[in-house]
CSV table of C-alpha atoms in Angstrom, one decimal:
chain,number,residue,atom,x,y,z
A,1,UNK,CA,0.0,0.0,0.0
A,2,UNK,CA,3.0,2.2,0.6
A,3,UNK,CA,4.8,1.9,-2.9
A,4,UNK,CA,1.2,2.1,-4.8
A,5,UNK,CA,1.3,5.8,-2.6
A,6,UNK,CA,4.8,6.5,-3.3
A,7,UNK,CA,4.0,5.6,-7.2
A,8,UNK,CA,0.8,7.7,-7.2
A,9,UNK,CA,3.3,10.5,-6.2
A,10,UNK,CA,6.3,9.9,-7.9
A,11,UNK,CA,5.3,8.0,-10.8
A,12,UNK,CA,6.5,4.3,-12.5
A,13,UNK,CA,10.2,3.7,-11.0
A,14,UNK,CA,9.9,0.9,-13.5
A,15,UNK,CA,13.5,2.1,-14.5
A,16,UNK,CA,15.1,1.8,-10.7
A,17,UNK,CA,18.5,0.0,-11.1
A,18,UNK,CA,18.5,0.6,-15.2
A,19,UNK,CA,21.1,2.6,-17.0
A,20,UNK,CA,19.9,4.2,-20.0
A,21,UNK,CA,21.4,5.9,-22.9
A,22,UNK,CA,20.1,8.0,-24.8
A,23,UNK,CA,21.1,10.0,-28.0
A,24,UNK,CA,19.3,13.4,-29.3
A,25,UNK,CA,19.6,16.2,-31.3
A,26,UNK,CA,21.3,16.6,-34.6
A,27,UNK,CA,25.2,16.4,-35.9
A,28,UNK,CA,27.0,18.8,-37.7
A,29,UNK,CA,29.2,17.7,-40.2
A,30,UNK,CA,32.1,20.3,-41.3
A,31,UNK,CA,32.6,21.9,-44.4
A,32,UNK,CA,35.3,24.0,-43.3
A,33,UNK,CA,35.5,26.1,-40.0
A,34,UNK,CA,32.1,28.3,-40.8
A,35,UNK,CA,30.1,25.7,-42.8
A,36,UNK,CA,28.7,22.6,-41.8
A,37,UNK,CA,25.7,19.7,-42.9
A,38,UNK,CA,23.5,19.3,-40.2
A,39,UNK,CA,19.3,18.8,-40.5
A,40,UNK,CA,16.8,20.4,-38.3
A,41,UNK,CA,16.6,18.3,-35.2
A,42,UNK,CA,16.1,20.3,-32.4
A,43,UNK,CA,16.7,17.4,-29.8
A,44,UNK,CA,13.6,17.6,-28.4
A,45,UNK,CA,12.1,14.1,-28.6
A,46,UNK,CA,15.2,12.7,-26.9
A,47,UNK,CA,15.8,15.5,-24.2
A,48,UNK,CA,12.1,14.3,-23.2
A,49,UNK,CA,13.1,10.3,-23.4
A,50,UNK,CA,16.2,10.9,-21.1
A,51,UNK,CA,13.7,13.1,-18.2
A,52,UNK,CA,10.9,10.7,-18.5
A,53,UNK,CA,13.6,7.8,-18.1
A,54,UNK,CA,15.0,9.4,-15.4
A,55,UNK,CA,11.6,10.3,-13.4
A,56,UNK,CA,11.3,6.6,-13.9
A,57,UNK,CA,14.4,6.1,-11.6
A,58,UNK,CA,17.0,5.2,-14.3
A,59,UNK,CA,20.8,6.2,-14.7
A,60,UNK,CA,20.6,8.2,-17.8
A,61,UNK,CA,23.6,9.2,-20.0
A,62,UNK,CA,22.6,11.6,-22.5
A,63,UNK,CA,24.4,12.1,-25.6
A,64,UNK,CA,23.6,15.3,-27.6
A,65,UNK,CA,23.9,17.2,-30.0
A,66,UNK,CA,24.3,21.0,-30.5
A,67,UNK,CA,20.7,22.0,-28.8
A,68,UNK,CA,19.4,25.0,-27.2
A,69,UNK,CA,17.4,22.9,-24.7
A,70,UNK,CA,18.5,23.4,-21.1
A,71,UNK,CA,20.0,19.5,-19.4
A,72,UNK,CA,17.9,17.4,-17.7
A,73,UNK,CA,18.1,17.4,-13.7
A,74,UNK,CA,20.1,14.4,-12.5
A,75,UNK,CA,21.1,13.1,-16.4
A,76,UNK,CA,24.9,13.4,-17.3
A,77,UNK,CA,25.0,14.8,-20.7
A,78,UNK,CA,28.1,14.1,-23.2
A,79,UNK,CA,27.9,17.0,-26.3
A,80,UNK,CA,29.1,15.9,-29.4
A,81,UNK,CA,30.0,17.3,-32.7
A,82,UNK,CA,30.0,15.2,-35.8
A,83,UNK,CA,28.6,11.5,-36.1
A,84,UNK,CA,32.1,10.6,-35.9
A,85,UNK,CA,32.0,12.1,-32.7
A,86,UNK,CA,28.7,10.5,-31.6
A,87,UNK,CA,29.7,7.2,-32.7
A,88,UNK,CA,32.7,7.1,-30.2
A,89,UNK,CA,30.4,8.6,-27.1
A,90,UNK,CA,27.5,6.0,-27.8
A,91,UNK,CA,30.1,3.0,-28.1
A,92,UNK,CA,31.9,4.0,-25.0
A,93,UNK,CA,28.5,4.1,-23.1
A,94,UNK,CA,26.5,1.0,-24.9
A,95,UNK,CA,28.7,-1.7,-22.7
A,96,UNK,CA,27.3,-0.9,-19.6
A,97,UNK,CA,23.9,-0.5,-20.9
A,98,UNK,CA,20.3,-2.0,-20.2
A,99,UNK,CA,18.5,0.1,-22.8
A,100,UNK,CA,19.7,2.5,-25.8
A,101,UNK,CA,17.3,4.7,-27.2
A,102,UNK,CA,18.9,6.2,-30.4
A,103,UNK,CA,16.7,9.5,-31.0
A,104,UNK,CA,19.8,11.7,-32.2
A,105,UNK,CA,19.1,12.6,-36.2
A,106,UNK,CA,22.3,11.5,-37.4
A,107,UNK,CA,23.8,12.9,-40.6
A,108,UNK,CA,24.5,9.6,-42.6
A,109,UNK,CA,27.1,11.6,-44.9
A,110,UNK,CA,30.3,13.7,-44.1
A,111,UNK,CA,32.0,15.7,-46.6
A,112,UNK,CA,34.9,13.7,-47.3
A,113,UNK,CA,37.8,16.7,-47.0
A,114,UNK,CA,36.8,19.4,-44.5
A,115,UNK,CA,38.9,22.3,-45.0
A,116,UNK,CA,40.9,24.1,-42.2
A,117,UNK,CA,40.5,27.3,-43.7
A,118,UNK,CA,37.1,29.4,-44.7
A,119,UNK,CA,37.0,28.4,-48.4
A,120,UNK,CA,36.6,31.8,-50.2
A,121,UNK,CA,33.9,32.8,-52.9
A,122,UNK,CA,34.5,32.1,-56.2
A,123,UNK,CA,32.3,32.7,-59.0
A,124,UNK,CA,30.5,29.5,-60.8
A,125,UNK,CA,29.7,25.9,-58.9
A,126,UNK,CA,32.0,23.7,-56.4
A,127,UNK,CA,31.2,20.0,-55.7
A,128,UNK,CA,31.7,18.4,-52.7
A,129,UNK,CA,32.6,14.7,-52.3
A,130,UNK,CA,30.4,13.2,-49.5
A,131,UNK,CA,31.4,9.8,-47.8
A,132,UNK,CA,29.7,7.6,-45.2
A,133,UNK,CA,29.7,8.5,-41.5
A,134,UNK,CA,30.0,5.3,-39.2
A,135,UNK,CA,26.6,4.1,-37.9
A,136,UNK,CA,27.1,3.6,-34.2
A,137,UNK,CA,23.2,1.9,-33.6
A,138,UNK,CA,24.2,-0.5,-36.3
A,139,UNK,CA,27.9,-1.3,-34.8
A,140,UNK,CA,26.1,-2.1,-31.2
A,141,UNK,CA,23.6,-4.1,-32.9
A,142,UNK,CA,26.6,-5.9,-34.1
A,143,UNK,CA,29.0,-6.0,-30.9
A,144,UNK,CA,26.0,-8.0,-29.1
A,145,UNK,CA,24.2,-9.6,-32.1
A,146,UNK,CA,23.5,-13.0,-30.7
A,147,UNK,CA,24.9,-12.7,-27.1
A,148,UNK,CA,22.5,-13.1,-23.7
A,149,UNK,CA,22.3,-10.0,-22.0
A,150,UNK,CA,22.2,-7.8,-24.9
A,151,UNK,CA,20.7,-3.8,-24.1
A,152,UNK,CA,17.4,-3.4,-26.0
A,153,UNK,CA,18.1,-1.5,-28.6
A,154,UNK,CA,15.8,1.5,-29.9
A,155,UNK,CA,15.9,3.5,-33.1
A,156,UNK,CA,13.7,6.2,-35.0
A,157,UNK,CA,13.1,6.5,-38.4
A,158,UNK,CA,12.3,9.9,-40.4
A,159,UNK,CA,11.1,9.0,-43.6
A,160,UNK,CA,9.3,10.8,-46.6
A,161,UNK,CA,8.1,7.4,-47.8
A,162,UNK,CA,7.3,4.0,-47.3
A,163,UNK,CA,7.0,4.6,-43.7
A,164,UNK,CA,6.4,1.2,-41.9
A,165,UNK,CA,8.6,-1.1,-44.6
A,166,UNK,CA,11.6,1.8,-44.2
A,167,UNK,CA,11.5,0.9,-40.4
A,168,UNK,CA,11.2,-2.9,-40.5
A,169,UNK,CA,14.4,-2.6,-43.5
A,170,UNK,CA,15.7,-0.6,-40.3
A,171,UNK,CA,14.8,-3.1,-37.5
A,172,UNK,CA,16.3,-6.1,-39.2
A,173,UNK,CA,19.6,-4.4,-40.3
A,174,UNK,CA,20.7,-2.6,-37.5
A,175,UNK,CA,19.4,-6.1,-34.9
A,176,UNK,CA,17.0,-3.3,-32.9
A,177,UNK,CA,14.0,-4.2,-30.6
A,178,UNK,CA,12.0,-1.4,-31.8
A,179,UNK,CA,12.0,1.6,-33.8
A,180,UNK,CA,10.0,4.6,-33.6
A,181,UNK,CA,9.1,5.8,-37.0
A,182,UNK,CA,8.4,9.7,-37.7
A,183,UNK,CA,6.6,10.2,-40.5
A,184,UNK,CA,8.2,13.6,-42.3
A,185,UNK,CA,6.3,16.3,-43.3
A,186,UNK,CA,3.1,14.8,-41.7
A,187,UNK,CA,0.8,17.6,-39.7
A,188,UNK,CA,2.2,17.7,-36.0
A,189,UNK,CA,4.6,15.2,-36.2
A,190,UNK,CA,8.4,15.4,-36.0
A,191,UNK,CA,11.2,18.4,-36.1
A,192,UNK,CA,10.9,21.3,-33.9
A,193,UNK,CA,7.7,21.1,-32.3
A,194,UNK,CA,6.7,20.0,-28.9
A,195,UNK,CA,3.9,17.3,-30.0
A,196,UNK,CA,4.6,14.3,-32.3
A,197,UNK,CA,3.2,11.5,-33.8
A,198,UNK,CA,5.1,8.3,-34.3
A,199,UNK,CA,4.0,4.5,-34.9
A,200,UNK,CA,6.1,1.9,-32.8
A,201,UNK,CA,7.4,-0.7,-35.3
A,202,UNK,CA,8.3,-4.2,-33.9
A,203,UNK,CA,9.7,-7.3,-35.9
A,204,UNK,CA,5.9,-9.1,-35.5
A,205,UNK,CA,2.7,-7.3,-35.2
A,206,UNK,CA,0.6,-4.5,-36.3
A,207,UNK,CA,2.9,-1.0,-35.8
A,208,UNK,CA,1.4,1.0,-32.8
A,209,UNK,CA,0.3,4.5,-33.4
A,210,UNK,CA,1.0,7.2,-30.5
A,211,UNK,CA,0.3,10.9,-30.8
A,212,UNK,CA,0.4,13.5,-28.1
A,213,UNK,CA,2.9,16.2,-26.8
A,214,UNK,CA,6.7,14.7,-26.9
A,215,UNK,CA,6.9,13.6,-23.3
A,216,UNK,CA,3.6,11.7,-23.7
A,217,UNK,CA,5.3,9.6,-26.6
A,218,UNK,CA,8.3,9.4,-24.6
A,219,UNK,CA,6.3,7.6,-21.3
A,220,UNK,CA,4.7,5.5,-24.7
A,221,UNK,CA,8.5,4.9,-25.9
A,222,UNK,CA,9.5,3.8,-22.2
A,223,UNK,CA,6.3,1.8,-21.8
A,224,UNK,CA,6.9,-0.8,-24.9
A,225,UNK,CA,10.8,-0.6,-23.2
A,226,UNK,CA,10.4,-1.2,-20.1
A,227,UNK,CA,8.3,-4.8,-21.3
A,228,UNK,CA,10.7,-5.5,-24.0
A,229,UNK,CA,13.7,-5.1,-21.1
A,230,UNK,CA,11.6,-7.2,-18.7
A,231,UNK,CA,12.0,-10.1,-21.5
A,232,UNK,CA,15.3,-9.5,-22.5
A,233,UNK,CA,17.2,-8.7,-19.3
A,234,UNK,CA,15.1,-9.6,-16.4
A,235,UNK,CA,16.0,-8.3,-13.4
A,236,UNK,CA,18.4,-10.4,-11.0
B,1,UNK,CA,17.4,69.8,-18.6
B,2,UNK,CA,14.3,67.1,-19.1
B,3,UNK,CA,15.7,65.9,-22.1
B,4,UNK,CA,19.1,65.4,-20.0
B,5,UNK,CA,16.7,63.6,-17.6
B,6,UNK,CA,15.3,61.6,-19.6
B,7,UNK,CA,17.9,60.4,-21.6
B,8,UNK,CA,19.4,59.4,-18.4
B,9,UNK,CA,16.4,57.5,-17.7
B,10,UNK,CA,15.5,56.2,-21.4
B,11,UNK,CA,19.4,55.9,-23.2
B,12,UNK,CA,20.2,58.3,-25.8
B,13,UNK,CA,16.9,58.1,-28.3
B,14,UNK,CA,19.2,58.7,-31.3
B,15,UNK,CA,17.7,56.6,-33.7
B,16,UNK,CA,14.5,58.1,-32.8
B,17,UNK,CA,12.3,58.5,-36.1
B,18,UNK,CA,15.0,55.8,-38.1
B,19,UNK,CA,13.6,53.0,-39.8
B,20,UNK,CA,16.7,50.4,-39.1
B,21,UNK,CA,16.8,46.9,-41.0
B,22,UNK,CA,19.0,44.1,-39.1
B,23,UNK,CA,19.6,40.5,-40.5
B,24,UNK,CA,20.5,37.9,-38.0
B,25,UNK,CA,21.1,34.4,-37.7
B,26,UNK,CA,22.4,31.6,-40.1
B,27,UNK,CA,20.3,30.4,-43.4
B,28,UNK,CA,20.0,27.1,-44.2
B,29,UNK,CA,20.2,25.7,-47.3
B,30,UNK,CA,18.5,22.4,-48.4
B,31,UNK,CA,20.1,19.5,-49.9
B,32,UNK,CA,16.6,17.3,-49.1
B,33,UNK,CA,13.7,17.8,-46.8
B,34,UNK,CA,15.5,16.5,-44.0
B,35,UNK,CA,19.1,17.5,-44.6
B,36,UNK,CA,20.8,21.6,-45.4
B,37,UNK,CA,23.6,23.2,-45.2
B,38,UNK,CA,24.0,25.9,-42.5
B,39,UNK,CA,26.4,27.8,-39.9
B,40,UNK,CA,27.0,27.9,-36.6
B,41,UNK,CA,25.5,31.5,-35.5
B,42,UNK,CA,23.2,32.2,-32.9
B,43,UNK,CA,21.6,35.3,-34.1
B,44,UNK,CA,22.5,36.6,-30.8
B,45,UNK,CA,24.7,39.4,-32.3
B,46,UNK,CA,21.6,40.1,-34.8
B,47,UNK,CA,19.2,40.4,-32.3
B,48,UNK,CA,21.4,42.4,-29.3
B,49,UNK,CA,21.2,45.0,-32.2
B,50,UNK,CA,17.8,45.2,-33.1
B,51,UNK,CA,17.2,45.2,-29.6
B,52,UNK,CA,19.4,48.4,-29.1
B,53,UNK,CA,18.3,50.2,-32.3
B,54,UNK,CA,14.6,50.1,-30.8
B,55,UNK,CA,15.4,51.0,-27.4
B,56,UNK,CA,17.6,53.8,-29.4
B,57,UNK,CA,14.1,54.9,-30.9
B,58,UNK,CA,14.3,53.2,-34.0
B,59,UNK,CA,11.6,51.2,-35.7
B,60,UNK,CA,13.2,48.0,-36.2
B,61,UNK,CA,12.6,45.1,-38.9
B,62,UNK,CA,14.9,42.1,-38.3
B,63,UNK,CA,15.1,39.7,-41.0
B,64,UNK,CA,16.1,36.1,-39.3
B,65,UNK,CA,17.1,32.8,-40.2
B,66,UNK,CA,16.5,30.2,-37.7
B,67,UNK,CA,17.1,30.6,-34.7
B,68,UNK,CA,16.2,29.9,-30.7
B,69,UNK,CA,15.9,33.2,-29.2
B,70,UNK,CA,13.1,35.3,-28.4
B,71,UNK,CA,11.8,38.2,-30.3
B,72,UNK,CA,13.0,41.6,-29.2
B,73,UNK,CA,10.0,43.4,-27.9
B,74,UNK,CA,8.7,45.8,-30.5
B,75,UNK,CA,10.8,44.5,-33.1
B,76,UNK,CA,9.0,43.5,-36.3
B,77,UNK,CA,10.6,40.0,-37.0
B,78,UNK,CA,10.6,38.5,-40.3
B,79,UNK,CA,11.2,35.1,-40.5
B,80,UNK,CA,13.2,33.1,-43.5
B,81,UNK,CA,15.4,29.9,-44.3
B,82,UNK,CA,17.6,29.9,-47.1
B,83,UNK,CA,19.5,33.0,-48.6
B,84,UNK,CA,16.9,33.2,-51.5
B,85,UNK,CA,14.4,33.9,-48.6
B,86,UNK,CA,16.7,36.1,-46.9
B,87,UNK,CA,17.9,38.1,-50.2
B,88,UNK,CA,14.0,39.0,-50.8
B,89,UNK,CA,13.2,39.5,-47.7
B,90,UNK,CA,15.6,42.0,-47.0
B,91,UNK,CA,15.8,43.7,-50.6
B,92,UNK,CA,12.0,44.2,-49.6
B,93,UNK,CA,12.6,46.3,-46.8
B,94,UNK,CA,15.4,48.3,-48.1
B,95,UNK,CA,14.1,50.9,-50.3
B,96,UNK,CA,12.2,52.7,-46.8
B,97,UNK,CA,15.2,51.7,-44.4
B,98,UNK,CA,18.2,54.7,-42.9
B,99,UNK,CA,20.6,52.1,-41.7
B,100,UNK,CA,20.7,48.4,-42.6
B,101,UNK,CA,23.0,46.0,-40.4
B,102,UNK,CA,23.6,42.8,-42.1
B,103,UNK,CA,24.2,40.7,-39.7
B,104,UNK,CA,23.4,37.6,-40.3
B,105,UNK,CA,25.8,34.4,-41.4
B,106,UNK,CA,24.0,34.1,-45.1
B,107,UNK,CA,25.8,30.7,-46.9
B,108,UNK,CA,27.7,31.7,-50.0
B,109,UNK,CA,26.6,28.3,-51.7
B,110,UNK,CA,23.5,25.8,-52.4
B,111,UNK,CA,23.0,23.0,-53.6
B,112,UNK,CA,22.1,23.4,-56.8
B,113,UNK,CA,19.8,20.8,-57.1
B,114,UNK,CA,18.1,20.0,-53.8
B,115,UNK,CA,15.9,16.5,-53.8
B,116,UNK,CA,12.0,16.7,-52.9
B,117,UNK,CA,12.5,13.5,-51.2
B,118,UNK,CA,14.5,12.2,-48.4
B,119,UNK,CA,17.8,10.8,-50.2
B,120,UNK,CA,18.2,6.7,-49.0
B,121,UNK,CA,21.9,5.7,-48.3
B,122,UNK,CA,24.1,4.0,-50.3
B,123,UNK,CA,26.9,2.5,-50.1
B,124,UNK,CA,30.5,4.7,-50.7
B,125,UNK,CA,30.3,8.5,-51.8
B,126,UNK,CA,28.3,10.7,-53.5
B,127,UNK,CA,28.6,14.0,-55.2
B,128,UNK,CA,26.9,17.3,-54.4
B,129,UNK,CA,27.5,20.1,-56.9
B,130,UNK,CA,27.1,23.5,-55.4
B,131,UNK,CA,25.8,27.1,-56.9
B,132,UNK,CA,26.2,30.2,-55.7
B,133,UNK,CA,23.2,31.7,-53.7
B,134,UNK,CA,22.4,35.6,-54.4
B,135,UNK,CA,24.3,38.3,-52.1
B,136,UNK,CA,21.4,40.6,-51.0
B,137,UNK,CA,23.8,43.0,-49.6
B,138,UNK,CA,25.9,43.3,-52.7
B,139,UNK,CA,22.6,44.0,-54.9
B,140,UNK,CA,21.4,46.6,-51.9
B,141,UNK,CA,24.8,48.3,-52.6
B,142,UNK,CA,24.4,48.3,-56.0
B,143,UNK,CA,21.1,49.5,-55.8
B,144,UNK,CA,22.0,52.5,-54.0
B,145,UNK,CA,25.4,53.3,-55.8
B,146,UNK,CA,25.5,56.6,-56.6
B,147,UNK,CA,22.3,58.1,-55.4
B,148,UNK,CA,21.4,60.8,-52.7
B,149,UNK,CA,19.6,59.4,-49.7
B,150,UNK,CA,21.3,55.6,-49.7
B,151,UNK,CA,21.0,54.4,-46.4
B,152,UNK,CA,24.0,53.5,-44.3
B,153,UNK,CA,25.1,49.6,-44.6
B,154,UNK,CA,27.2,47.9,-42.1
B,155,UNK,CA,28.0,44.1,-43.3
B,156,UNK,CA,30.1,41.3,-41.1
B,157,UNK,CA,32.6,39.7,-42.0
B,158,UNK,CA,33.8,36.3,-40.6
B,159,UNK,CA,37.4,35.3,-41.4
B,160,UNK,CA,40.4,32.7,-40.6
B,161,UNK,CA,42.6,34.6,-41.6
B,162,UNK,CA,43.7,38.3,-43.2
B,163,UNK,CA,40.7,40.0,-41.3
B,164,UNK,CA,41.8,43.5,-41.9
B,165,UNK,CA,42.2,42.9,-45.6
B,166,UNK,CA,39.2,40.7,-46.3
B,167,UNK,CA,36.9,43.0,-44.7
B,168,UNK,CA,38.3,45.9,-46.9
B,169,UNK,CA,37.8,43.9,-50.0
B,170,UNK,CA,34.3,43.3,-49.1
B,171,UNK,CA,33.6,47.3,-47.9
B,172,UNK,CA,34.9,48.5,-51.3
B,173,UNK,CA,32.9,45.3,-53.5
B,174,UNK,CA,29.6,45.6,-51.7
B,175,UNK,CA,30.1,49.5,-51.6
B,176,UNK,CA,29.4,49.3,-47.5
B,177,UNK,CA,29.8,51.9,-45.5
B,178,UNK,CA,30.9,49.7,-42.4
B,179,UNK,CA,32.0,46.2,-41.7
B,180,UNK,CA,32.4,44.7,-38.1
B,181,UNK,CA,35.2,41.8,-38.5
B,182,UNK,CA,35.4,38.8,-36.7
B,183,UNK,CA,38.0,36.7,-36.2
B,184,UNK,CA,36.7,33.0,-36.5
B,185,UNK,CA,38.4,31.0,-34.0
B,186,UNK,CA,39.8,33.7,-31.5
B,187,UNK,CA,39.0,33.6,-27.8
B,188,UNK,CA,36.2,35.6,-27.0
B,189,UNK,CA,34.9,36.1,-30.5
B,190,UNK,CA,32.3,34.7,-32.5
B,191,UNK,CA,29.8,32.3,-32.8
B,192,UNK,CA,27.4,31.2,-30.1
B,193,UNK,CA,29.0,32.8,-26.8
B,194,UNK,CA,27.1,35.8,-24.9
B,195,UNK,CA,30.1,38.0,-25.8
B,196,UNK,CA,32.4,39.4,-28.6
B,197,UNK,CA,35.3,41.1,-30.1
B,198,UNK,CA,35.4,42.6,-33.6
B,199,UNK,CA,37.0,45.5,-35.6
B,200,UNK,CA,35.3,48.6,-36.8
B,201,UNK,CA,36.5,48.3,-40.5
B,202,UNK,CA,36.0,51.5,-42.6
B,203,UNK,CA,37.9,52.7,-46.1
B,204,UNK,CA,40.3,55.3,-44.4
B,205,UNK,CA,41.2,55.2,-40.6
B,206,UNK,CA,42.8,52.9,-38.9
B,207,UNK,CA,40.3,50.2,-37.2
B,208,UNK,CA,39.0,50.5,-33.6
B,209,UNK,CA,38.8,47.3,-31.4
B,210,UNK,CA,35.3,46.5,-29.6
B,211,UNK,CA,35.0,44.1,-27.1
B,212,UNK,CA,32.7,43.3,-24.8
B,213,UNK,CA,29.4,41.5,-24.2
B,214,UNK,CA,27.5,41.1,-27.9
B,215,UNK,CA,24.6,43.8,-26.3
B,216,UNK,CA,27.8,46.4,-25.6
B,217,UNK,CA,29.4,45.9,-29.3
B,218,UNK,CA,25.8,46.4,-30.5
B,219,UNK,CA,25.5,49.8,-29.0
B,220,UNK,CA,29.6,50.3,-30.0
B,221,UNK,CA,28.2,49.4,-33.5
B,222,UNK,CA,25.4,51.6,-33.7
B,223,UNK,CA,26.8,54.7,-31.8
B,224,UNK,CA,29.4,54.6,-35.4
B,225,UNK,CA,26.6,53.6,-37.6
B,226,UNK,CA,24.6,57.2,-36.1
B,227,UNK,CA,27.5,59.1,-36.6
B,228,UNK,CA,28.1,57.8,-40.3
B,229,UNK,CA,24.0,58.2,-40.4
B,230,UNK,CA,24.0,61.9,-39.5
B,231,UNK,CA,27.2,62.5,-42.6
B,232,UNK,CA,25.2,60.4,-45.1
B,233,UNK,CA,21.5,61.0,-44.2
B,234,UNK,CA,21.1,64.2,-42.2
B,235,UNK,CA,17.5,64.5,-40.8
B,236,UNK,CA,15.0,67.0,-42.6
């Protein structure tokens, strides 16, 4: 009778004992010193995964982007650059893991040779060579890929197209226990503002749809979580 | 003796009955709907001057690119994305404007051919050509060239390297009347931090340091732009 008091005040501590990582926000991917490829993520969506998973009584590493959003009370926070950047942070935190939740827009391209200097104008067209950036979601899918006690892994997906089959393609590949798929350009949903609309896409079943401000999808997100962790890394 | 009085109360009201244009922020320019181009800036320079220019007395349209920060208060804002937007936008508001402070980080370059949809990965690298996006300032300039009544322009200029030289070049090309140098990469300068230090670039003269937080280089900024205001533009 005391805890269902303490969690009518507090809330789920579903997440006591857990450490989560989380990853929001977008990269930026130099040009040269002044110039950069970056998308218009504003971090949002993750900032609110990392406090709801903390309310929940988590550990919470979160590791963002360049965002104007003020840190999360009791959440450590690693800032990152490029996706080179947030490849290294994510792999350094995935070991000690229970649940990753990927929400970070990565940029999946660099350009190849960032310049030191400003380039200066010059009349007519310049091309610049893009090359892959590592994907660090798909290279902790790997590192665990068939080993017991594996974090549940969460992505997102942003597409313009083909919504559900682009996350499944996504699920598969990268070995993740869900994804959370945006779709772009759809009326309040995605980039920038404070409500969204995403369906949850698991390997089996019909995708679940959940719309409402960004921290209710985030207690949706950690809902689905929480039961996927309880299956994959009961608690000892 | 009350106007002493109250300009110790109020500031000086020098730009009292001045119709001041300030650009601010970075643009952003598309490569696909979920993917651009941009810069690092704030907009907080931008906006710490249309913030003084309307507590000088001015009425104040600033043009801005995206950006977190709030409106100043009494400021019309006019919001745009890519230099295209920000080239008509502030070509619009030119003709009826005494002083315009160009401010913001506008790219030089585009893609030239952005995609309507969101481009899928592939494996190894990919080519971007880039074109040359239109210099509002340059064509303000040009506008005015020659004619009684041109308002006063004051353009940035960011730089690696040969600041003093650069920012000449782009005075005498654009056919400014000020530029206010930065030195990319020097401590205490720049993008994103709540202060700044710049030169005071004109055709003759040597160049006066300002430093100090980005709302006292604003008011350094404009008490040189009133000055060059009350040569160029005398009031009736």
């Amino acid at each position: 009778e005391i805890a269902a008091a303490a969690e009518r005040l507090l809330g789920r501590r579903d997440l006591e004992g857990r450490r989560v990582v989380v990853t929001a926000g977008p990269t930026r991917e130099p040009i040269d010193p002044v110039r950069f490829v970056s998308n218009p993520s504003t971090g949002k969506m993750g900032y609110a995964i990392a406090r709801a998973a903390r309310r929940r009584g988590a550990e919470v590493v979160l590791v963002s982007g360049p965002v104007s959003l003020e840190p999360p009370p009791g959440v450590k926070v690693v800032r990152v650059g490029a996706a080179e950047e947030l490849a290294r942070a994510l792999l350094a935190e995935v070991d000690a893991a229970d649940l990753v939740v990927a929400a970070a827009a990565v940029s999946d391209y660099r350009p190849k040779r960032p310049s030191d200097r400003k380039l200066k104008k010059s009349d007519g067209e310049e091309s610049i060579v893009f090359t892959r950036t590592p994907d660090a979601l798909l290279a902790a899918g790997e590192r665990f890929a068939g080993r017991a006690g594996a974090p549940v892994l969460v992505g997102f997906a942003a597409e313009t197209e083909d919504l559900v089959e682009n996350a499944r393609g996504k699920l598969a590949r990268k070995r993740l226990d869900l994804v959370v798929a945006n779709q772009v350009g759809a009326p309040g949903a995605g980039f920038g503002g404070d409500r969204n609309a995403v369906l949850l896409v698991e390997a089996a079943g019909t995708p679940r749809e959940v719309a409402g401000t960004k921290d209710e999808v985030a207690e949706a997100i950690l809902d689905r979580a929480v039961e996927l962790l309880g299956a994959k890394r009961p608690r000892g």
